[in-house]
Coordinates of C-alpha atoms in Angstrom, one line a residue:
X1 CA -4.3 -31.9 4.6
X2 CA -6.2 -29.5 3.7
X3 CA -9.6 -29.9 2.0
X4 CA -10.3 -28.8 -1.8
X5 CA -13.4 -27.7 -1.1
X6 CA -16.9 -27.6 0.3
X7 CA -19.9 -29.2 -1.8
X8 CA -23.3 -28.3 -1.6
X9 CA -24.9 -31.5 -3.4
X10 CA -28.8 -31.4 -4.1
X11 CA -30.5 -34.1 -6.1
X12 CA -34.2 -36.0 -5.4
X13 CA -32.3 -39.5 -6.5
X14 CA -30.9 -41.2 -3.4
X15 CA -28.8 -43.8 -5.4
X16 CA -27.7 -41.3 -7.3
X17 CA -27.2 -38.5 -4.5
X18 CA -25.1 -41.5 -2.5
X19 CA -23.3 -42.5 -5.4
X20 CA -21.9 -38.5 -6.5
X21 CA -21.4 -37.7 -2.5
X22 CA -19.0 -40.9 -1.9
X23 CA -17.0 -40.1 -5.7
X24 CA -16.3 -36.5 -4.0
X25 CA -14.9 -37.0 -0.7
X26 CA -12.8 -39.7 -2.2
X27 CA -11.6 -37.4 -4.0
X28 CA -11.3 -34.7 -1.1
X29 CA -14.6 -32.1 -1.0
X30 CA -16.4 -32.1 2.1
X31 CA -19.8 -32.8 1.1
X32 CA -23.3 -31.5 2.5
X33 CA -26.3 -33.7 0.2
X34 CA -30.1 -32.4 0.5
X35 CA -32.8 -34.2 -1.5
X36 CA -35.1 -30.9 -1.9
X37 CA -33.9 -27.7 -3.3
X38 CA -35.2 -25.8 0.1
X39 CA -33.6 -27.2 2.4
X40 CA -30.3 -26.5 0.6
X41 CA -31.4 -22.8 -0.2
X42 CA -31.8 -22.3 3.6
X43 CA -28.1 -22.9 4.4
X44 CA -26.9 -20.6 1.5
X45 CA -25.4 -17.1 3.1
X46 CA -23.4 -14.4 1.4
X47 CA -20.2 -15.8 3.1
X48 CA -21.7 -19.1 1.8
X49 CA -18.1 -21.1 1.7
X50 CA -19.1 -24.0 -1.1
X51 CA -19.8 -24.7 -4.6
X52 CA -23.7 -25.3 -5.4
X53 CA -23.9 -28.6 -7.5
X54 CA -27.8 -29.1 -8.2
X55 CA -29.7 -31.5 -10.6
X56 CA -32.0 -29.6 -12.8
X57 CA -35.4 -31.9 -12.9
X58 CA -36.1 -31.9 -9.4
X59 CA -40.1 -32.0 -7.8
X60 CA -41.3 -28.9 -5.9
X61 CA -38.2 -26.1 -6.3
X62 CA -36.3 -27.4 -9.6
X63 CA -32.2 -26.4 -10.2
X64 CA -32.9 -23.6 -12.3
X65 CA -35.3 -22.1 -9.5
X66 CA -32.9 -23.2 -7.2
X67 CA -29.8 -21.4 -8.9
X68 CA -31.9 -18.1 -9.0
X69 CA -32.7 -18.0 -5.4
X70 CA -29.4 -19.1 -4.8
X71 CA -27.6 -16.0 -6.4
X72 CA -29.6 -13.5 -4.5
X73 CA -28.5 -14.3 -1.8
X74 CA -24.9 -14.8 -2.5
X75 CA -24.3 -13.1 -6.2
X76 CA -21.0 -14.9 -6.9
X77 CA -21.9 -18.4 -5.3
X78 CA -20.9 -20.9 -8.3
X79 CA -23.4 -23.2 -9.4
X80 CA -22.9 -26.4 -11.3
X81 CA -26.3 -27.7 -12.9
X82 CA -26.1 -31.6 -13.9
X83 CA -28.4 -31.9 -17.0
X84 CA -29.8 -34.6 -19.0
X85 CA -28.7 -34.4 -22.4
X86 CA -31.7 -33.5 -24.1
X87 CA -31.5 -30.3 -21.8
X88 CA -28.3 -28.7 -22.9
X89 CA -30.0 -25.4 -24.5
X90 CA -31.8 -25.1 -21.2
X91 CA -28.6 -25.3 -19.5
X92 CA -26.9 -22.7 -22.2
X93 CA -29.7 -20.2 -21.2
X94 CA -28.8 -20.6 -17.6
X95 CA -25.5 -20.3 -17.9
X96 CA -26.7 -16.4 -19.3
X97 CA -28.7 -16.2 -16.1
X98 CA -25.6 -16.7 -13.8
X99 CA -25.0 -20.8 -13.5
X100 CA -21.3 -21.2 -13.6
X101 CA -20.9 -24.5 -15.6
X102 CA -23.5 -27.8 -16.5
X103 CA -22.6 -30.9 -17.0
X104 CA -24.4 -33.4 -18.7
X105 CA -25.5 -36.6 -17.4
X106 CA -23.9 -39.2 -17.7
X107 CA -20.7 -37.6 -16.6
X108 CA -17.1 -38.4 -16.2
X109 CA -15.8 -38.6 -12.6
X110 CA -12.8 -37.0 -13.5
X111 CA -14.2 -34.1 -15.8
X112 CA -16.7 -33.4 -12.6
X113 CA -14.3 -33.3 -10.2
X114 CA -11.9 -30.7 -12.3
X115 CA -14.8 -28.4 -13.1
X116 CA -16.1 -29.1 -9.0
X117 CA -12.1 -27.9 -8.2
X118 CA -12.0 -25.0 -10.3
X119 CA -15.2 -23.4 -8.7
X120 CA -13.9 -24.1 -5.1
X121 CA -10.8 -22.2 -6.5
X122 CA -12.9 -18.9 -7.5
X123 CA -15.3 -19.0 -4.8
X124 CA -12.5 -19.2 -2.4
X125 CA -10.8 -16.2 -4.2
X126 CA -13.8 -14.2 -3.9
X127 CA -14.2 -14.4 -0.4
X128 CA -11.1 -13.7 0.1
X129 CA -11.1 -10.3 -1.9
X130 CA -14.3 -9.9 0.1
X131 CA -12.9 -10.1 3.2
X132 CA -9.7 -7.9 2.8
X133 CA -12.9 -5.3 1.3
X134 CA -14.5 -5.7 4.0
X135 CA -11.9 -5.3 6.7
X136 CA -10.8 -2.3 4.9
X137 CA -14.2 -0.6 4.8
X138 CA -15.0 -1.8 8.7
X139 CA -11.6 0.2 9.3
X140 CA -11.9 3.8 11.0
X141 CA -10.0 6.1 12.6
X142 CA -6.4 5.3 12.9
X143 CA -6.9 1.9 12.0
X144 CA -8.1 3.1 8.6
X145 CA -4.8 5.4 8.0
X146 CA -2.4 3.2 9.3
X147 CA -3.2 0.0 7.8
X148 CA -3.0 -3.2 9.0
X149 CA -3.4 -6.3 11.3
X150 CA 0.2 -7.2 12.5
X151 CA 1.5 -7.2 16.0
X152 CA 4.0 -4.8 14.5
X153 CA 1.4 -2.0 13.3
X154 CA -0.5 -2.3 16.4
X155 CA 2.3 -1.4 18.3
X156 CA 2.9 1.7 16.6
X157 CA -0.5 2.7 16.6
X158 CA -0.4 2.1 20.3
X159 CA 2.4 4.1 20.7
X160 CA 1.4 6.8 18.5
X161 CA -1.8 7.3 20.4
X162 CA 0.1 7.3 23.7
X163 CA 2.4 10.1 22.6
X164 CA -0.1 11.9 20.3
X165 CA -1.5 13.2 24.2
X166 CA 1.7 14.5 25.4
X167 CA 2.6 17.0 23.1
X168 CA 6.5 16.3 23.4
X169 CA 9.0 16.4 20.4
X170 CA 9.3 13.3 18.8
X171 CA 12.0 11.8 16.7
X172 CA 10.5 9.1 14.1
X173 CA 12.6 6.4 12.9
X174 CA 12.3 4.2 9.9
X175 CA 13.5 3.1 6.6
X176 CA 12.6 5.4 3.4
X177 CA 9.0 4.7 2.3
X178 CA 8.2 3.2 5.3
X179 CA 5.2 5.9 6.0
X180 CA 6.9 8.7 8.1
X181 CA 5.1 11.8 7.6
X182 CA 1.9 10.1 7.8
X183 CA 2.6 8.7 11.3
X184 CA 3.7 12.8 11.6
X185 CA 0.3 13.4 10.3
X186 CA -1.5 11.1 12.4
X187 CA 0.4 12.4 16.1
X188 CA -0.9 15.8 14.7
X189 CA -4.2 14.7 13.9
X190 CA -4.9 13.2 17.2
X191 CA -3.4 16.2 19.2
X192 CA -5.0 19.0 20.8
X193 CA -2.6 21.1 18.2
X194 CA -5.4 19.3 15.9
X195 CA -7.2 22.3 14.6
X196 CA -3.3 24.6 14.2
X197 CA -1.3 23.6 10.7
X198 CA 0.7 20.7 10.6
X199 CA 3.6 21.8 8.5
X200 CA 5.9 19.7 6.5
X201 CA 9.7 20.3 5.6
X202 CA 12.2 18.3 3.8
X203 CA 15.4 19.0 5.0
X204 CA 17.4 17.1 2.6
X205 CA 14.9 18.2 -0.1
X206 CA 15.5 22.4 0.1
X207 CA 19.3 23.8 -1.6
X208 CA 21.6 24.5 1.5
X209 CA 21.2 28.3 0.9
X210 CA 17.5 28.3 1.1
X211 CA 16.6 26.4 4.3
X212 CA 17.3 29.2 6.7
X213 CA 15.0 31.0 4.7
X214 CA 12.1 28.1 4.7
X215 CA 12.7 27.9 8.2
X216 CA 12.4 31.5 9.8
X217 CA 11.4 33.4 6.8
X218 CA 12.9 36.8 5.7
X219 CA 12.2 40.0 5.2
X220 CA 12.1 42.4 2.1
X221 CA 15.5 42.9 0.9
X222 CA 17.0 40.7 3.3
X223 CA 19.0 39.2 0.3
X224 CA 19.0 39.1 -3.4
X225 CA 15.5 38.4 -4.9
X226 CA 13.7 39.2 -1.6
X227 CA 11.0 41.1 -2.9
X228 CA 8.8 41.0 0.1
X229 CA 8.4 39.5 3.4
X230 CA 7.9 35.5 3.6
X231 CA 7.0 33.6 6.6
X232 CA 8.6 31.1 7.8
X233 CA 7.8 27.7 8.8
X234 CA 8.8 28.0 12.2
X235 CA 6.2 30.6 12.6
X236 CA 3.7 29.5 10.5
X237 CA 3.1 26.2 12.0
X238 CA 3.1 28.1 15.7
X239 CA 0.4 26.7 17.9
X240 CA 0.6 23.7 15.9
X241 CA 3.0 20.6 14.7
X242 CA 6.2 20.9 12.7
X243 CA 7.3 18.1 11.1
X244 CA 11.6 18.1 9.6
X245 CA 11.6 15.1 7.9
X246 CA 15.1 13.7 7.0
X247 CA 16.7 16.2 9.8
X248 CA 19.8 14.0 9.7
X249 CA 20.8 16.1 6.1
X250 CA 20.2 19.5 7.7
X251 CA 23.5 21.6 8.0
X252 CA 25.3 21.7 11.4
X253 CA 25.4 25.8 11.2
X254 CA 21.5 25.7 10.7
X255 CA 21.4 22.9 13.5
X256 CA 22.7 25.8 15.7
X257 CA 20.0 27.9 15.1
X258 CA 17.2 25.3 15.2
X259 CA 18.4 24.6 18.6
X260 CA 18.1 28.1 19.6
X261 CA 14.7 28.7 18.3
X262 CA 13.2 25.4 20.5
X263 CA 15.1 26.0 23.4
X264 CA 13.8 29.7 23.5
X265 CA 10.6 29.4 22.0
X266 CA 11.0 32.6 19.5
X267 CA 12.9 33.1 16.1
X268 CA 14.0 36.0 14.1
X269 CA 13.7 36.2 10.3
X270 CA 16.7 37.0 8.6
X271 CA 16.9 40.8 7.9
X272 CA 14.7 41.4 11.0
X273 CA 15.6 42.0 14.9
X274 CA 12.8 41.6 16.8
X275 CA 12.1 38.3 17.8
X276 CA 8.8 36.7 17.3
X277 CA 7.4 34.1 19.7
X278 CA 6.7 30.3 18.5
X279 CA 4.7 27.9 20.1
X280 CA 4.9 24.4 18.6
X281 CA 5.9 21.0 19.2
X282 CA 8.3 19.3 16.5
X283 CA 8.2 16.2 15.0
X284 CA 12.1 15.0 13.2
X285 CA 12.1 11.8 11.1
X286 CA 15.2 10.2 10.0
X287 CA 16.5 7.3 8.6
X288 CA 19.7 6.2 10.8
X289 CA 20.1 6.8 14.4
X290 CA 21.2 10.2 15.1
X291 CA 23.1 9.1 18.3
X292 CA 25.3 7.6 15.9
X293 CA 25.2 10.6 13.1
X294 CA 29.0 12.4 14.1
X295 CA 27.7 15.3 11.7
X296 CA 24.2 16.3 13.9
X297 CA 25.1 18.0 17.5
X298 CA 24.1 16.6 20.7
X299 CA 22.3 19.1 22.4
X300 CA 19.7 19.4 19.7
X301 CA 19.4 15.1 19.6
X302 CA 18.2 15.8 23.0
X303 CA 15.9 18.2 22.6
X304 CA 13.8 16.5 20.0
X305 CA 14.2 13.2 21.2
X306 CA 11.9 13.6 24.2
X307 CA 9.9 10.6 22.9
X308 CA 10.8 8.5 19.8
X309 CA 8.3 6.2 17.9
X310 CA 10.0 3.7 15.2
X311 CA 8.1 2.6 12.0
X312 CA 9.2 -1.4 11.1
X313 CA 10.1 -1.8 7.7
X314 CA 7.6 -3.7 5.9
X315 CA 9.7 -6.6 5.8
X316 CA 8.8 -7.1 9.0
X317 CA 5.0 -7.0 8.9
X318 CA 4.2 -9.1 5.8
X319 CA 1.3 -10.1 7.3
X320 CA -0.1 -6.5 6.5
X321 CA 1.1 -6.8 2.3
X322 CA -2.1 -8.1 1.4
X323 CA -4.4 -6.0 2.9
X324 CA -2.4 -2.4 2.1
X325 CA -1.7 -3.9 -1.4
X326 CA -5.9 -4.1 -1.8
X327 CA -6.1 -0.5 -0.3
X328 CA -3.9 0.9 -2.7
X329 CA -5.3 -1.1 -5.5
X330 CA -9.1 -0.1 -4.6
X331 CA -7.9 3.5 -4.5
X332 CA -5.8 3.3 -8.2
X333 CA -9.0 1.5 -9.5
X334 CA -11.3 4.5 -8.1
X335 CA -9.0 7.1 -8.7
X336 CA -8.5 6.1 -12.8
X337 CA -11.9 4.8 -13.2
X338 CA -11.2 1.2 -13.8
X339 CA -12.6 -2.1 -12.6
X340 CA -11.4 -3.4 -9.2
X341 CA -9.1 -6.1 -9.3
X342 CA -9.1 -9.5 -7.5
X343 CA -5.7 -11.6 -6.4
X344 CA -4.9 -14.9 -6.6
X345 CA -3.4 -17.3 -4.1
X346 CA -0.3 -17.2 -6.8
X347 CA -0.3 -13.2 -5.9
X348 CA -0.8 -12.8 -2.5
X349 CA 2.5 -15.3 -2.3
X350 CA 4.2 -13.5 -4.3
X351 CA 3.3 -10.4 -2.3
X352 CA 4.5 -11.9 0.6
X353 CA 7.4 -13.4 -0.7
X354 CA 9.2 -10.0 -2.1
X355 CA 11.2 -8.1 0.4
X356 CA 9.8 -4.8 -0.1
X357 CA 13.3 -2.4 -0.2
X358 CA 10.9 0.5 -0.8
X359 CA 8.6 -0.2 1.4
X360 CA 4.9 1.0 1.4
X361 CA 5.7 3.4 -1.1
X362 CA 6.8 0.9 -3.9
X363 CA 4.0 -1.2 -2.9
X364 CA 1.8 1.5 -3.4
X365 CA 3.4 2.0 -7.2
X366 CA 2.9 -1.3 -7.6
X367 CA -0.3 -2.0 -6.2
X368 CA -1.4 1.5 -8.8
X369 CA 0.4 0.2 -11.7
X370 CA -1.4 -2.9 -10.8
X371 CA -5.1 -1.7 -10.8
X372 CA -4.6 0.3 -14.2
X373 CA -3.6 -2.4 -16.2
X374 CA -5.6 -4.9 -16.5
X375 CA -3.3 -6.9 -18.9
X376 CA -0.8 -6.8 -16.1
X377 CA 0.6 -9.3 -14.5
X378 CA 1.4 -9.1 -10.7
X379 CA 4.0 -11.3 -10.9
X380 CA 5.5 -10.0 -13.3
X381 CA 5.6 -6.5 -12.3
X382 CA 7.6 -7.8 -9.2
X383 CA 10.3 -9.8 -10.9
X384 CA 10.6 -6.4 -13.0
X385 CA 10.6 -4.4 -9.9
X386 CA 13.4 -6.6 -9.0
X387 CA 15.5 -6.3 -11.5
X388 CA 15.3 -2.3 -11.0
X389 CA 16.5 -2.6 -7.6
X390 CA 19.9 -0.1 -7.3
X391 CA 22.8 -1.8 -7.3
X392 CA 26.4 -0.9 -6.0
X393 CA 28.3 0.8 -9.0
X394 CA 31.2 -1.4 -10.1
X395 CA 33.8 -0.2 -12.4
X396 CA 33.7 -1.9 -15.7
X397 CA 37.1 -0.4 -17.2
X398 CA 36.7 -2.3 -20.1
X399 CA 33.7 -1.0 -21.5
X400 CA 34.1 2.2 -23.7
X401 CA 34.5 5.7 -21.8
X402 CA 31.2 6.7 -23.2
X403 CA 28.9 4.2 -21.4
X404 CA 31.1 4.1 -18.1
X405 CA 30.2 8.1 -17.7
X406 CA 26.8 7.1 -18.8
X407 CA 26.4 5.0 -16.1
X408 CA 27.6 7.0 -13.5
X409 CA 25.4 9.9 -14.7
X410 CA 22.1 7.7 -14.3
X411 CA 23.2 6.6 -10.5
X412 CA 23.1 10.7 -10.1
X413 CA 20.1 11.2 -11.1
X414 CA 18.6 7.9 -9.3
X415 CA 20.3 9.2 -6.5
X416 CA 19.0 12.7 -6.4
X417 CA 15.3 11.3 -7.3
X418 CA 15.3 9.5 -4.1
X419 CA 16.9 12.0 -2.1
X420 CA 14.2 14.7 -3.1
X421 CA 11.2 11.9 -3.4
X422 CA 10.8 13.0 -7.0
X423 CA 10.6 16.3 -6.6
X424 CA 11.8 17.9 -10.1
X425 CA 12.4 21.1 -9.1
X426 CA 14.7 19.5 -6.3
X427 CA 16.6 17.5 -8.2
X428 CA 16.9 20.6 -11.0
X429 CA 18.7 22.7 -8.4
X430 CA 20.3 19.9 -6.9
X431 CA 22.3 18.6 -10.1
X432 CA 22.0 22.0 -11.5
X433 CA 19.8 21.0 -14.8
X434 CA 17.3 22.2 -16.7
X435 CA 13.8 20.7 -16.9
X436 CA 13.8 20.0 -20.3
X437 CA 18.0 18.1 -20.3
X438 CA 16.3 16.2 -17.1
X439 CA 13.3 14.9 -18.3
X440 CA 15.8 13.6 -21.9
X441 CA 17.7 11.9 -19.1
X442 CA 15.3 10.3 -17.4
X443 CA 14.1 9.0 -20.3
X444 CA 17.4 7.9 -21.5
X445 CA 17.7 5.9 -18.5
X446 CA 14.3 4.6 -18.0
X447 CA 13.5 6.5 -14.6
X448 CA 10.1 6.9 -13.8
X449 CA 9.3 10.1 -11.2
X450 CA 6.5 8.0 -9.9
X451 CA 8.5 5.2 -8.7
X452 CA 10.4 7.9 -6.2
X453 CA 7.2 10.0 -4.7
X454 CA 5.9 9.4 -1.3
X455 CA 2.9 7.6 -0.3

């Protein structure tokens, strides 16, 4: 079983120092008992595991001096001063200097025991945010991007690092929110296409008549509203990476062309002729396996899938919750110029309790949302989260007409929020609306464009 806690116990009374150290492993503390103040200060550390419990009237180095010296060294070490009675306003002044409780003498067991529990609780807490702080800021390089400690991460950092030297086209696998274009990122990053553009595209993200476009750029009057020429990403991100994320949603007849422009290394932008050389390795992401996507051709599977690299949802690395949940918190706290936050035991279970169906980026919302608030409960923005998870659209015929087509409308526009990652302007052109009928929607409904952007 494990053990409440550790006690440091000082008093000069060796009856009295016997008597208190026996009452506290009976009831569970491991127990460390000094007779001077000094030779308890010398054990005390920053990472100082245990709960100081120190007599004030002591000869040589008293409690109070002892408490003092004692939070140098470790600021957030909790003290418990046992007082005579007559020295309660002493012991209400040191509770000002930094003394967590007093107790006067003579005490109840029980009442010592509870207050001796409760201080194991918080100093056990604070290492603990100290150490997920402190693994966090030791963190560097890739380790500090792609966060975490599970067998699971460290594959893919592995991997990533493996492939990052080949400069092959990659296809990247994994659920939405799972981090794609930041393992994109990173096999830029640590390329020797490092110092070229990495350049992002949505492909499920841009209308169906504007991704040729986006891709191979145009000239001037190559259509209607083609003022003047536009480069494409295909050239733009030549000598460096381009990254298609969600390639499973672009259009077969654009497929064809995509093909063509990797397998010849050139493109054309519409209303041009000449061709225009390209050199630059692609990175796809998608979210199912394209061998098993009837509606994406063969040939150009096989062309990007020189090498594939697959993200695990974080379902499946829970270990790392706790320590990206901190990150993201830190960063919220930073960012809005609040107070860093601390988690209980009673969060980090929950944490690791929730199954995560967005991924890191609902644990970032959360963890933000989180760090903000300081009124807010963790647990209770997870059992909310919950409740907001989509569900399958049932027919409900006997409801009126009215809240049936209500319904259905805020599935849309849930819908085409995830598609587009919150992208207004997407969505806009995707359910053909303007901002201003959108934004009444989304309030209607309750949707939040935050709870759909990317990490």
């Amino acid at each position: 079983m494990m053990m409440p806690g550790r006690v440091m116990l000082v008093d000069d009374e060796a009856m009295v120092r016997e008597a208190t150290s026996q009452w506290l492993e009976l009831s569970g503390f491991e127990v460390e008992a000094y007779e001077a103040a000094e030779a308890a200060l010398a054990r005390i550390t920053p990472e100082t595991d245990a709960v100081l419990l120190t007599d004030v009237r002591m000869p040589g180095m008293d409690g109070l001096e002892l408490m003092r010296e004692a939070l140098q060294r470790a600021p957030d070490l909790p003290v418990i001063l046992l007082t005579a009675h007559g020295d309660v306003d002493m012991a209400t002044d040191a509770m000002r200097a930094g003394a967590y409780d007093f107790i006067e003498k003579p005490y109840v067991p029980d009442r010592l025991v509870e207050r001796i529990q409760r201080a194991c609780e918080k100093r056990r807490l604070t290492l603990e945010n100290l150490r997920l702080q402190q693994n966090l800021a030791s963190r560097s390089g890739l380790d500090a991007r792609l966060i975490g400690i599970s067998p699971a991460i460290q594959r893919v950092r592995n991997e990533l690092l493996a492939l990052a030297e080949l400069d092959t086209n990659v296809i990247i696998y994994g659920e939405t929110g799972t981090g794609k274009e930041l393992v994109a990122q990173c096999l830029h990053d640590y390329s020797n296409r490092a110092r070229h553009h990495f350049v992002p595209i949505n492909c499920g993200a841009i209308p169906e008549n504007l991704i040729e476009s986006e891709l191979f750029g145009h000239e001037a009057g190559a259509f209607t509203h083609a003022a003047k020429r536009r480069i494409g990403k295909f050239e733009y991100a030549s000598k460096g990476t381009l990254f298609l994320d969600e390639i499973e949603s672009m259009p077969l007849n654009l497929q064809v062309k995509v093909l063509r422009a990797l397998q010849e290394h050139q493109i054309e932008r519409l209303g041009a002729n000449a061709p225009i050389p390209v050199d630059l390795r692609v990175i796809a992401a998608a979210k199912v396996d394209l061998r098993d996507d009837p509606n994406f051709r063969e040939d150009l599977f096989y062309r990007l899938n020189v090498s594939e690299l697959h993200i695990p949802p974080l379902r499946e690395r829970i270990e790392d919750v706790p320590l990206l949940f901190a990150h993201y918190v830190h960063r919220g706290a930073v960012d809005h110029d609040r107070e860093p936050r601390t988690l209980s035991d009673h969060d980090i279970d929950a944490l690791q309790s929730y199954a995560w169906p967005g991924n890191v980026r609902e644990l970032k919302n959360i963890a933000i949302r989180y760090a903000i608030d300081p009124r807010a409960s963790l647990v209770d923005l997870l059992s909310r989260q919950q409740q907001m998870q989509f569900k399958p659209v049932v027919t409900r015929p006997n409801l009126p007409l009215a809240v049936q087509v209500a319904d259905y409308e805020a599935r849309l526009i849930r819908e085409a929020l995830e598609k587009h990652r919150g992208n207004i302007k997407a969505v806009m052109e995707a359910l053909d609306l303007p901002r201003r009928t959108l934004n009444q929607k989304m309030v209607r409904y309750g949707l939040n464009r935050a709870d759909f952007t990317e990490e």
